[in-house]
mmCIF file of C-alpha atoms and ligand atoms in Angstrom:
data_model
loop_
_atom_site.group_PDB
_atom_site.id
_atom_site.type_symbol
_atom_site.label_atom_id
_atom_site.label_comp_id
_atom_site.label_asym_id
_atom_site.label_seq_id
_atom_site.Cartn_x
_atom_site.Cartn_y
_atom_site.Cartn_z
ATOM 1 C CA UNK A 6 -9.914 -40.855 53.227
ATOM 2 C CA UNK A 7 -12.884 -39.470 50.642
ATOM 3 C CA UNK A 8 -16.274 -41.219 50.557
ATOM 4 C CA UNK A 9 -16.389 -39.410 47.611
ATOM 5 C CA UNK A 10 -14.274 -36.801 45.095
ATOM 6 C CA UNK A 11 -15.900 -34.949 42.060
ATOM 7 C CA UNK A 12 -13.485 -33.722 39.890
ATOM 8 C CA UNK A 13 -14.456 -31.135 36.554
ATOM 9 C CA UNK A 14 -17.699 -32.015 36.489
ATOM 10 C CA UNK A 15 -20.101 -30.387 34.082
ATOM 11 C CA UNK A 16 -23.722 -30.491 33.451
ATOM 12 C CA UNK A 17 -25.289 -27.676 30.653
ATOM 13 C CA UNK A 18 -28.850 -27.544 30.032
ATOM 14 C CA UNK A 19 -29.471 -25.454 26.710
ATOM 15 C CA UNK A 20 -27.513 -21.955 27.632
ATOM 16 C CA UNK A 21 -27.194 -22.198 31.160
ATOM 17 C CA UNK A 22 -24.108 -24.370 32.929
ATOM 18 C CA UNK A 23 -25.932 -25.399 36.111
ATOM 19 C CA UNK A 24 -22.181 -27.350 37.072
ATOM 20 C CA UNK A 25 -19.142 -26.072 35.753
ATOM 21 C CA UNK A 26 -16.204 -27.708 36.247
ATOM 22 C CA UNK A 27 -16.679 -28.315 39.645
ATOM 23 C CA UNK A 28 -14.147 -30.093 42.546
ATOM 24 C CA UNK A 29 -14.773 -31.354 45.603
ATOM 25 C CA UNK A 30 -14.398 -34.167 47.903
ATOM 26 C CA UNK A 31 -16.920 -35.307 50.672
ATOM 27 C CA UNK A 32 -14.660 -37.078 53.340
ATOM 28 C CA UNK A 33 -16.010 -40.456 55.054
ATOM 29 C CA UNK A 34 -17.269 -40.338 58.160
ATOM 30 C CA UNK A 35 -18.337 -36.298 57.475
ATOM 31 C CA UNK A 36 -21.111 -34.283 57.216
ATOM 32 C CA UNK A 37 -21.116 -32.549 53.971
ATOM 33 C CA UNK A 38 -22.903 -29.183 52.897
ATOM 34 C CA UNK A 39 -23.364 -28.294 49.472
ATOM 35 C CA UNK A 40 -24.146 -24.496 50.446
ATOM 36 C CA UNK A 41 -25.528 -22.364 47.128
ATOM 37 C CA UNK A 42 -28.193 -19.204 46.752
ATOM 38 C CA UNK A 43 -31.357 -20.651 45.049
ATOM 39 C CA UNK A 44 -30.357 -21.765 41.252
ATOM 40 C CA UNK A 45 -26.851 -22.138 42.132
ATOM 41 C CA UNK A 46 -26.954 -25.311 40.848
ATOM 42 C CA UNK A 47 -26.751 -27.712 44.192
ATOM 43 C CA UNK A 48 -29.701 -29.950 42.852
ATOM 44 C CA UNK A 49 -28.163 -31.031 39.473
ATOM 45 C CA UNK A 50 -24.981 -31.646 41.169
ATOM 46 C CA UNK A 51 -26.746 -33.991 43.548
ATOM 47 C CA UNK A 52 -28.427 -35.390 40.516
ATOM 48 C CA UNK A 53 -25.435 -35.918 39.164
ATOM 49 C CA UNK A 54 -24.053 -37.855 41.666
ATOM 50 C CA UNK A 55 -26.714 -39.991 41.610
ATOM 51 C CA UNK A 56 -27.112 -40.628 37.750
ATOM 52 C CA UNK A 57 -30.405 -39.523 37.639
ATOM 53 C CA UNK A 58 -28.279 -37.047 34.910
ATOM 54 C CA UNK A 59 -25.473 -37.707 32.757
ATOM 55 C CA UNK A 60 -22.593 -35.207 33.492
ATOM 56 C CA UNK A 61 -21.608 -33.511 29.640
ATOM 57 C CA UNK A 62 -18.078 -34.304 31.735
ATOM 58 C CA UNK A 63 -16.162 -35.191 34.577
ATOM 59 C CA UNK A 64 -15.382 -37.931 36.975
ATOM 60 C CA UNK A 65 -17.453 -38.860 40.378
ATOM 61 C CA UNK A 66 -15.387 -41.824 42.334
ATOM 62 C CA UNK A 67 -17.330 -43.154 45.453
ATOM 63 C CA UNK A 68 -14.870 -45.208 47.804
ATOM 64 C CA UNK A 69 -12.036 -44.873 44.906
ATOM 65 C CA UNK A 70 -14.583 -46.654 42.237
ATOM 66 C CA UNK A 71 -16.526 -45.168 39.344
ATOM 67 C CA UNK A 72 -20.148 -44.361 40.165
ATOM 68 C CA UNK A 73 -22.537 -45.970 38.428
ATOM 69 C CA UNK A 74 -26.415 -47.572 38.722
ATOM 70 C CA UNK A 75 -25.993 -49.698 41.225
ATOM 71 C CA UNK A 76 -24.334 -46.836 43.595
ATOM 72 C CA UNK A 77 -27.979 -45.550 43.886
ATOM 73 C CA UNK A 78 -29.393 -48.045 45.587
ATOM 74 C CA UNK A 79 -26.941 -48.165 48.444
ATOM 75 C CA UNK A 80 -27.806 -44.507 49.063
ATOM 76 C CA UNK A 81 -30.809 -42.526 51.415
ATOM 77 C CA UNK A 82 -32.134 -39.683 48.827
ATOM 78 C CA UNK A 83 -34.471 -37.103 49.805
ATOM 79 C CA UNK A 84 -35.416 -35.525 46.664
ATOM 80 C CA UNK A 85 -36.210 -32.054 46.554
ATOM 81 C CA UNK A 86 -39.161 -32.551 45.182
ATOM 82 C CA UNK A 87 -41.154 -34.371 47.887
ATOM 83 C CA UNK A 88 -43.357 -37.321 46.851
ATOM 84 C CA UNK A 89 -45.196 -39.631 48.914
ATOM 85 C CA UNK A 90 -48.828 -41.899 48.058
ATOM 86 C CA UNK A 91 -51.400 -39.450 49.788
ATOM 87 C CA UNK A 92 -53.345 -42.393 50.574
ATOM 88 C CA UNK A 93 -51.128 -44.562 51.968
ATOM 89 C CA UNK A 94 -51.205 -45.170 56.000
ATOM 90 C CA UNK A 95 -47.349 -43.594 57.300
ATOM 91 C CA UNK A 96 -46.410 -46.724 58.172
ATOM 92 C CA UNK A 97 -47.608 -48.527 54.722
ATOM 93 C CA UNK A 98 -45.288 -45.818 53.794
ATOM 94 C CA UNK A 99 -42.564 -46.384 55.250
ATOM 95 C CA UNK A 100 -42.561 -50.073 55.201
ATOM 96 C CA UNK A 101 -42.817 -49.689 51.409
ATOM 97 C CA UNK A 102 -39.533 -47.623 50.849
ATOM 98 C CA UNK A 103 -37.488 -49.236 52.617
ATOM 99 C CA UNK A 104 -39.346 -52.512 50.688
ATOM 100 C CA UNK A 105 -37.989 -51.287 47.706
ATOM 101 C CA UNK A 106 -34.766 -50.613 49.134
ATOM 102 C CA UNK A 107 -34.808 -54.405 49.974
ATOM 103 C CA UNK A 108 -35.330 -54.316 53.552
ATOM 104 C CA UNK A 109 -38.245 -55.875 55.145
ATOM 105 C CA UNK A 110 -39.534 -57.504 58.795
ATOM 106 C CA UNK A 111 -39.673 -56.880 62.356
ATOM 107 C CA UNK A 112 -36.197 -55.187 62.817
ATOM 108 C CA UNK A 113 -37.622 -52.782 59.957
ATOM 109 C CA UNK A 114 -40.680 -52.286 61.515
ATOM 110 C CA UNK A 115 -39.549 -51.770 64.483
ATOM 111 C CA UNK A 116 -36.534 -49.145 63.570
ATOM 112 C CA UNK A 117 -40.080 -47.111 61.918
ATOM 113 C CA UNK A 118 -41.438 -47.107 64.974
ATOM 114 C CA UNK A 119 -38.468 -45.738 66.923
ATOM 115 C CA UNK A 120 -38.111 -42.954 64.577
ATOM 116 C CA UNK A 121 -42.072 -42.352 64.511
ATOM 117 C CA UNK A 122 -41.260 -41.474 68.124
ATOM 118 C CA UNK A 123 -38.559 -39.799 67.917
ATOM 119 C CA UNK A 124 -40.155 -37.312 65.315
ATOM 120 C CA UNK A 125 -43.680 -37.247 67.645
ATOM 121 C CA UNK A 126 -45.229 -39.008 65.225
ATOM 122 C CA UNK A 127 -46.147 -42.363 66.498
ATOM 123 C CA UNK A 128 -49.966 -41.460 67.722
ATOM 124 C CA UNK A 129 -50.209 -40.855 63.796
ATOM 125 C CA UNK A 130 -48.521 -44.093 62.511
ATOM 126 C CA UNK A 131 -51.655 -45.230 60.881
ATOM 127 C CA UNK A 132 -52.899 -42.084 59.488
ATOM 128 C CA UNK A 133 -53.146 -41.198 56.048
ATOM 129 C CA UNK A 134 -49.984 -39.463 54.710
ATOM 130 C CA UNK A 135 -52.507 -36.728 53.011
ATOM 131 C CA UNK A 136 -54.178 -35.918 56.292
ATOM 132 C CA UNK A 137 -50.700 -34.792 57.931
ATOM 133 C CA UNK A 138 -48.902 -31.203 58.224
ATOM 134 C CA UNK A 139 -47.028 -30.657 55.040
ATOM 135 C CA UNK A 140 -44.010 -30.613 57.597
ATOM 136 C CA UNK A 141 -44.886 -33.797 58.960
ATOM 137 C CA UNK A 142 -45.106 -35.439 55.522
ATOM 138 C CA UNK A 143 -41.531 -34.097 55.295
ATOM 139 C CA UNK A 144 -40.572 -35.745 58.366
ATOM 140 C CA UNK A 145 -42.154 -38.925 57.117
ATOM 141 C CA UNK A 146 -39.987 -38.395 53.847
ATOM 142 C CA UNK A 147 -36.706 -38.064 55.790
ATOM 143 C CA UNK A 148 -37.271 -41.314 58.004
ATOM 144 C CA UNK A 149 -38.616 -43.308 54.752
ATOM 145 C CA UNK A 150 -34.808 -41.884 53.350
ATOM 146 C CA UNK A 151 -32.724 -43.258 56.152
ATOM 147 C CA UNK A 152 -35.011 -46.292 57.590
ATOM 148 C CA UNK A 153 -32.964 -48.401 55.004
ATOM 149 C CA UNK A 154 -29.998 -47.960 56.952
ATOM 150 C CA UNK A 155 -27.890 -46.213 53.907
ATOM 151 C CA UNK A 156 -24.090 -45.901 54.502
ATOM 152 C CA UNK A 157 -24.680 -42.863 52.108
ATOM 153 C CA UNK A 158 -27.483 -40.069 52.768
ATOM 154 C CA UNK A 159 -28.124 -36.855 50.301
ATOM 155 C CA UNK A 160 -30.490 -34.858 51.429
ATOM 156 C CA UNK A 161 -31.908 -31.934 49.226
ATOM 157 C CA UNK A 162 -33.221 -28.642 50.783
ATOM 158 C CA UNK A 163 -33.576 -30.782 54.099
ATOM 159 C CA UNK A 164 -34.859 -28.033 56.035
ATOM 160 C CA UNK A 165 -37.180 -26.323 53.828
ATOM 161 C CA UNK A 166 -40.554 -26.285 54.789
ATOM 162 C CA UNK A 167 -39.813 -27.801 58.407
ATOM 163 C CA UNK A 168 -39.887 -24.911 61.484
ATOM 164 C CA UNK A 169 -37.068 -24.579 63.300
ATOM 165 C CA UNK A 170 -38.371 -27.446 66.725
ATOM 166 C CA UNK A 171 -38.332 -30.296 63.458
ATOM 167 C CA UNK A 172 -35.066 -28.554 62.041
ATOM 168 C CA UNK A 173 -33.340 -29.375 65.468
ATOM 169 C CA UNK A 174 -34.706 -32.988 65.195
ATOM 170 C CA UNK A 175 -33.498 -33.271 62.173
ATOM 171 C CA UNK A 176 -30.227 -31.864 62.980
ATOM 172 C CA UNK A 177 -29.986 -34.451 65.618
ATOM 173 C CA UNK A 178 -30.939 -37.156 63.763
ATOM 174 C CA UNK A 179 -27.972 -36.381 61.415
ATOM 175 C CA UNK A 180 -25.892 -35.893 63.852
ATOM 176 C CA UNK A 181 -26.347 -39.157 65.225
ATOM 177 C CA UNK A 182 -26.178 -40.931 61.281
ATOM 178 C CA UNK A 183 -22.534 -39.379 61.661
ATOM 179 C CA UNK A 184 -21.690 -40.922 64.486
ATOM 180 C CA UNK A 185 -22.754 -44.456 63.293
ATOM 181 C CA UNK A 186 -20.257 -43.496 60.799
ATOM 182 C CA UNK A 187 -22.287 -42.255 57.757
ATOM 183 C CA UNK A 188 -21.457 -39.901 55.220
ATOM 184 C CA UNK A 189 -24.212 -37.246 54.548
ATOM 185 C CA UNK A 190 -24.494 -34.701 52.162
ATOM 186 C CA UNK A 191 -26.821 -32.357 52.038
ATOM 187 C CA UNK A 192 -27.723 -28.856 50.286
ATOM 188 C CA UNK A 193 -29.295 -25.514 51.632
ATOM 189 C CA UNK A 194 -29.359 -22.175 50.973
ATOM 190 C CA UNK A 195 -29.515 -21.198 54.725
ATOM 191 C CA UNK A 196 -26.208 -20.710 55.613
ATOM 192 C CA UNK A 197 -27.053 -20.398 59.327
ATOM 193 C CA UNK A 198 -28.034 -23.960 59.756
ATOM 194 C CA UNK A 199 -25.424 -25.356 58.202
ATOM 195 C CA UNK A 200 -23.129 -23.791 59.748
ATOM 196 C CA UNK A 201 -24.061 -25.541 62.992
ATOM 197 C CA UNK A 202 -23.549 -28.935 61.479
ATOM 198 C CA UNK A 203 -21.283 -29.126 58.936
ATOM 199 C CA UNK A 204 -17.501 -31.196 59.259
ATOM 200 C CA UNK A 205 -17.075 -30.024 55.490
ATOM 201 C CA UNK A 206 -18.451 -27.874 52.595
ATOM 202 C CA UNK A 207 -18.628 -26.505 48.943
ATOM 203 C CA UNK A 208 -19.927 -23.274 48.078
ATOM 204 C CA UNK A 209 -21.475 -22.957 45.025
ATOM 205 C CA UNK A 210 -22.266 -20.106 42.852
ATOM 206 C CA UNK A 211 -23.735 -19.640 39.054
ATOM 207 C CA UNK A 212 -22.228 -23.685 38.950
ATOM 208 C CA UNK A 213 -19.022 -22.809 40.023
ATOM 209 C CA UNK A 214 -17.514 -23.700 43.172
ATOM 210 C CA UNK A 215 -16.075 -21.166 44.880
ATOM 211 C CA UNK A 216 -15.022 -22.254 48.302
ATOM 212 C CA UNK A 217 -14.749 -26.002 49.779
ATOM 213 C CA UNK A 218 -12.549 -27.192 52.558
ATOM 214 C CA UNK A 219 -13.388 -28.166 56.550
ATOM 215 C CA UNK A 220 -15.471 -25.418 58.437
ATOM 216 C CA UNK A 221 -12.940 -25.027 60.700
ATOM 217 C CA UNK A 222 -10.001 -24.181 57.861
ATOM 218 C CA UNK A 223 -12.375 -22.007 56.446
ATOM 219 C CA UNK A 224 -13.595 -19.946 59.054
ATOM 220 C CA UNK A 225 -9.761 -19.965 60.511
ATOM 221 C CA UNK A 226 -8.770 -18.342 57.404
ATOM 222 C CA UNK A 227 -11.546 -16.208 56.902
ATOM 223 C CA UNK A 228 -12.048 -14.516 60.265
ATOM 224 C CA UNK A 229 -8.841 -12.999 60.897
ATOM 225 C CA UNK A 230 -9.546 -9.609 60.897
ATOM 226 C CA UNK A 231 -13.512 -9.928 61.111
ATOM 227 C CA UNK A 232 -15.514 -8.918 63.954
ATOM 228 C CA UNK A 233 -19.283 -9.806 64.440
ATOM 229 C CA UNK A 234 -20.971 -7.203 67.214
ATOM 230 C CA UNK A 235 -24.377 -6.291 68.366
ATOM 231 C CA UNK A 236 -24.990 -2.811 69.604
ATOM 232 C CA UNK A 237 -26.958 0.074 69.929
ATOM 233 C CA UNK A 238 -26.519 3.119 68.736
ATOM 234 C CA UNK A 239 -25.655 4.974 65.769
ATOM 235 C CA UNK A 240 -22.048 3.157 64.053
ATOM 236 C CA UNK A 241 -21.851 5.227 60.592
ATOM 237 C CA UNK A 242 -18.893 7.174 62.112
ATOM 238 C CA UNK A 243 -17.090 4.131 61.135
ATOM 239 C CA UNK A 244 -17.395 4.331 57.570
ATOM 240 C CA UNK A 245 -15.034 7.337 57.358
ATOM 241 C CA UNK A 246 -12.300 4.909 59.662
ATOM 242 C CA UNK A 247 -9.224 4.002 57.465
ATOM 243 C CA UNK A 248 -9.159 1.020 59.259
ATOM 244 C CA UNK A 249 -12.649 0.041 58.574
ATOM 245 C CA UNK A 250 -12.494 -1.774 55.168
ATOM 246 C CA UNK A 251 -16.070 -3.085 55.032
ATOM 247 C CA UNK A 252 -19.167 -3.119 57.378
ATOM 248 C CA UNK A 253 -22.264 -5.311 56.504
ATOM 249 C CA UNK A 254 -25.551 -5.564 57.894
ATOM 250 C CA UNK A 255 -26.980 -8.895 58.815
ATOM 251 C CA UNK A 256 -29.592 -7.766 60.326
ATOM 252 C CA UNK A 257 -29.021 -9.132 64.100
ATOM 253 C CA UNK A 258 -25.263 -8.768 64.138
ATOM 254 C CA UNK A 259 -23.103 -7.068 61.852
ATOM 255 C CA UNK A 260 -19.956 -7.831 60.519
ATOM 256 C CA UNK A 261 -16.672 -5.881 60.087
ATOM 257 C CA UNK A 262 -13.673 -5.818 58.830
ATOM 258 C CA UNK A 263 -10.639 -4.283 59.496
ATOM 259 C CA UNK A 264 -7.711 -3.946 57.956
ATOM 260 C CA UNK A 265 -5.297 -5.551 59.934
ATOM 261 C CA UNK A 266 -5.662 -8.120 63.003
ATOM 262 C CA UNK A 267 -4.650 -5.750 65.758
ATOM 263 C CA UNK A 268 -7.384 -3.185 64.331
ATOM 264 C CA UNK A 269 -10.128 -4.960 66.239
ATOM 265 C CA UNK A 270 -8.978 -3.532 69.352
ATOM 266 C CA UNK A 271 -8.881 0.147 67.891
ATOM 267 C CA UNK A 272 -12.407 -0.822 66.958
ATOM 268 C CA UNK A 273 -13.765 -1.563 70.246
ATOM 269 C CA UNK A 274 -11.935 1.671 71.828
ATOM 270 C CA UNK A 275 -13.732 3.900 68.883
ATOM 271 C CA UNK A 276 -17.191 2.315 69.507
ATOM 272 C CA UNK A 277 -17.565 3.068 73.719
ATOM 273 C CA UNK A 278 -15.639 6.402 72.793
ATOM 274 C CA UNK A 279 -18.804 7.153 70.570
ATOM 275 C CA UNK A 280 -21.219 5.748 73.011
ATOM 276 C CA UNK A 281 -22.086 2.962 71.096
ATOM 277 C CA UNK A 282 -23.533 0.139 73.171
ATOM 278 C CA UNK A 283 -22.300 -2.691 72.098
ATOM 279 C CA UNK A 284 -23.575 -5.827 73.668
ATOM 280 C CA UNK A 285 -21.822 -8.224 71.577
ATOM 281 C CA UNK A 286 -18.326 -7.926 70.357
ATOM 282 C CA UNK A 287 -16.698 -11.137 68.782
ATOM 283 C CA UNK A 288 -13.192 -10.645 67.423
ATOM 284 C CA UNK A 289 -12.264 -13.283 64.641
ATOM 285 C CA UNK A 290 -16.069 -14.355 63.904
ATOM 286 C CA UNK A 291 -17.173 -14.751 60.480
ATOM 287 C CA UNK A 292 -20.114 -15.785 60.271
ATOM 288 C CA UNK A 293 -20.185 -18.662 56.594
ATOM 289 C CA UNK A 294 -22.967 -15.717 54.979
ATOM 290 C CA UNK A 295 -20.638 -13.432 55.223
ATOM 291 C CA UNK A 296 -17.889 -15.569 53.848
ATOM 292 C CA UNK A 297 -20.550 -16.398 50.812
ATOM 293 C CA UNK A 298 -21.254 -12.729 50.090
ATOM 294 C CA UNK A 299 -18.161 -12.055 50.014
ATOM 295 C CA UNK A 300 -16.893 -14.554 47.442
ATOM 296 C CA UNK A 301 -19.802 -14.416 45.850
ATOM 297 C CA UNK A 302 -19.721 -11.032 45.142
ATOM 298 C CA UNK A 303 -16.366 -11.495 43.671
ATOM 299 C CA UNK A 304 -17.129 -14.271 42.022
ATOM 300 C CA UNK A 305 -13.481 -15.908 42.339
ATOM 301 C CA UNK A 306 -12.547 -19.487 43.433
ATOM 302 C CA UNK A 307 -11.177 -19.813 46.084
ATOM 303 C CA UNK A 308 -10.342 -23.009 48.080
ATOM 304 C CA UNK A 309 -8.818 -23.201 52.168
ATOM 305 C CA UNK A 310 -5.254 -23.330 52.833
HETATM 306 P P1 ATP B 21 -32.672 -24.283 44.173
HETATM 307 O O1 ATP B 21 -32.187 -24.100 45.562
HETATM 308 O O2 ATP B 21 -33.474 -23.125 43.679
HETATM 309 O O3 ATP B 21 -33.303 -25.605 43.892
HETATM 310 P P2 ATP B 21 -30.191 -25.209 43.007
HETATM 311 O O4 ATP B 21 -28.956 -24.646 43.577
HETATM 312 O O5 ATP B 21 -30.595 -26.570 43.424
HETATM 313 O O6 ATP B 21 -31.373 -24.196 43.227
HETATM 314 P P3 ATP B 21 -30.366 -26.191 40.319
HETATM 315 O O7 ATP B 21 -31.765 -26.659 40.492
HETATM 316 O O8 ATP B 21 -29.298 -27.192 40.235
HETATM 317 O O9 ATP B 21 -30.000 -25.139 41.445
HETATM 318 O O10 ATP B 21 -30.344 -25.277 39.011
HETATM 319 C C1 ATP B 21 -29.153 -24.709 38.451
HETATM 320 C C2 ATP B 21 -29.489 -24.026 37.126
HETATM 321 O O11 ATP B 21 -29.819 -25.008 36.150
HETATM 322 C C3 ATP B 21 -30.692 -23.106 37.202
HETATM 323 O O12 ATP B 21 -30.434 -22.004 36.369
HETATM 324 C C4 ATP B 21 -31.818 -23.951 36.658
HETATM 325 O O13 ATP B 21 -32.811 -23.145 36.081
HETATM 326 C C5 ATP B 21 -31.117 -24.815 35.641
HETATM 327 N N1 ATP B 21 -31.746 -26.157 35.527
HETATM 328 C C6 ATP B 21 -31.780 -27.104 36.485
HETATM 329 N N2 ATP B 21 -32.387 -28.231 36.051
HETATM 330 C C7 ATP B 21 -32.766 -27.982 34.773
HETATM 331 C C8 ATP B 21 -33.430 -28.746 33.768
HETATM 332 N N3 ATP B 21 -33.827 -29.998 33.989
HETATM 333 N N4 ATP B 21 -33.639 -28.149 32.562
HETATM 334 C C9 ATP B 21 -33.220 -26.890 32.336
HETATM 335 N N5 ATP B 21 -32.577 -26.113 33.230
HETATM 336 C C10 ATP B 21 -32.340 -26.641 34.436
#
């Protein structure tokens, strides 16, 4: 069953469609990414979904019903654009979002205290919020987004600004929401991370979605004929292959594709005939940048069998 299904939604400002027409559906129970270069146009459909904008069209159901007001308030939103009182104490802080939220007391207080420590924060409960880490106030942000205990949780740019210790954390925490049985959506432009968490996605691209479905479909689909390999040595022998129909860089691995499934084998047998050294050789990986680069590049929609 869908937690939630966006169908043709638009959203123009002046000239530019930042949503066009898009489709998706989030599944319950899933973790969702929203996966987009920067200006894509993953924040206005997250505003969208939470009427903080007016779509010029389309529908947004949440559990089968119409979206409207009151939908916000049973949802965890980490803006993009982080916000907290500078002078506050971090546990003034927290206390008062989930406050407005309408959730107050000891259970409250104490669920802020269990996340203080599991974020290392709880020697700095009674700090100021302006004399923390910028990536601290960030965590502070995140647990002041969930402490309400939302059955709903949209996270914007989740990761940005955190290093990649707090990013695990973080990925944990979620991790766990989903196992309590939370939905959670959440956009990024770093296609590496999400690909480590996500149940389900939507690509997005100049507003347009371009690929959605589970990560498993998609990557099933995708990687038949891909290979991902690490090596050393000199591979531009390839480009003159038949069977070679594209080769990108990624910088630590690189990706290629061949033109039929059983080429991947003729691939490896060409590379140690050329003494390349190839440490890593994955047959069938695609790696969800690649997939994006692709598509993007292309510009097509495209949606998992
Ligand atoms: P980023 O990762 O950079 O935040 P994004 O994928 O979240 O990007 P959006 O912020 O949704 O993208 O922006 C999509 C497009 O809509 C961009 O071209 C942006 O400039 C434009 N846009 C977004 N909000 C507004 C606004 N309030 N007024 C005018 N243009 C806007």
């Amino acid at each position: 069953m869908n937690a939630l299904e966006v169908s043709n939604l638009s959203k123009t400002f002046g000239s530019v469609k930042a949503v066009d027409e898009a489709n998706f559906e989030v599944p319950e129970g899933s973790i969702f990414g929203l996966i987009g270069r920067n200006g894509a146009g993953k924040t206005t459909t997250l505003r969208l979904i939470l009427s903080i904008y007016l779509p010029d069209s389309g529908k947004i159901l949440f559990r089968g019903k119409e979206i409207d007001n009151t939908f916000r308030d049973s949802v965890g939103y980490l803006p993009e654009e982080r916000g907290l009182y500078k002078k506050m104490t971090v546990m003034d802080t927290l206390l008062f979002f989930a406050e407005v939220k309408g959730k107050s007391g000891k259970a409250v207080q104490s669920r802020a205290l269990d996340y203080l420590r599991k974020f290392n924060l709880y020697d700095r409960r009674n700090s100021k919020i302006e004399d923390l880490s910028k990536g601290n106030q960030q965590k502070i942000q995140f647990i002041a987004t969930i402490l309400h205990d939302p059955d709903f949780i949209i996270l914007d740019e989740p990761f940005s600004g955190l290093d990649p210790i707090n990013i695990d954390l973080l990925r944990q925490i979620i991790l766990e929401k989903k196992e309590e049985g939370k939905v959670i959506i959440f956009s990024t432009h770093l296609m590496d991370y999400a690909e480590k968490m996500v149940d389900h996605l939507a690509m997005i691209d100049h507003g347009k979605i371009i690929l959605k479905g589970s990560l498993a479909e998609i990557k099933s689909k995708y990687s038949q004929r891909n290979v991902s390999i690490t090596f050393d040595g000199d591979i531009s022998f390839l480009r003159n292959q038949p069977f070679v129909e594209k080769i990108t860089d990624f910088g630590n691995t690189t990706g290629i594709r061949v033109k039929e499934r059983r080429d991947t084998q003729k691939l490896l047998k060409l590379l140690v005939e050329n003494n390349v050294t190839v440490t890593q050789f994955n047959a069938n990986e695609i790696s969800l940048q690649e997939i994006f680069v692709e598509l993007a590049e292309d510009d097509k929609t495209e949606e998992a069998a």
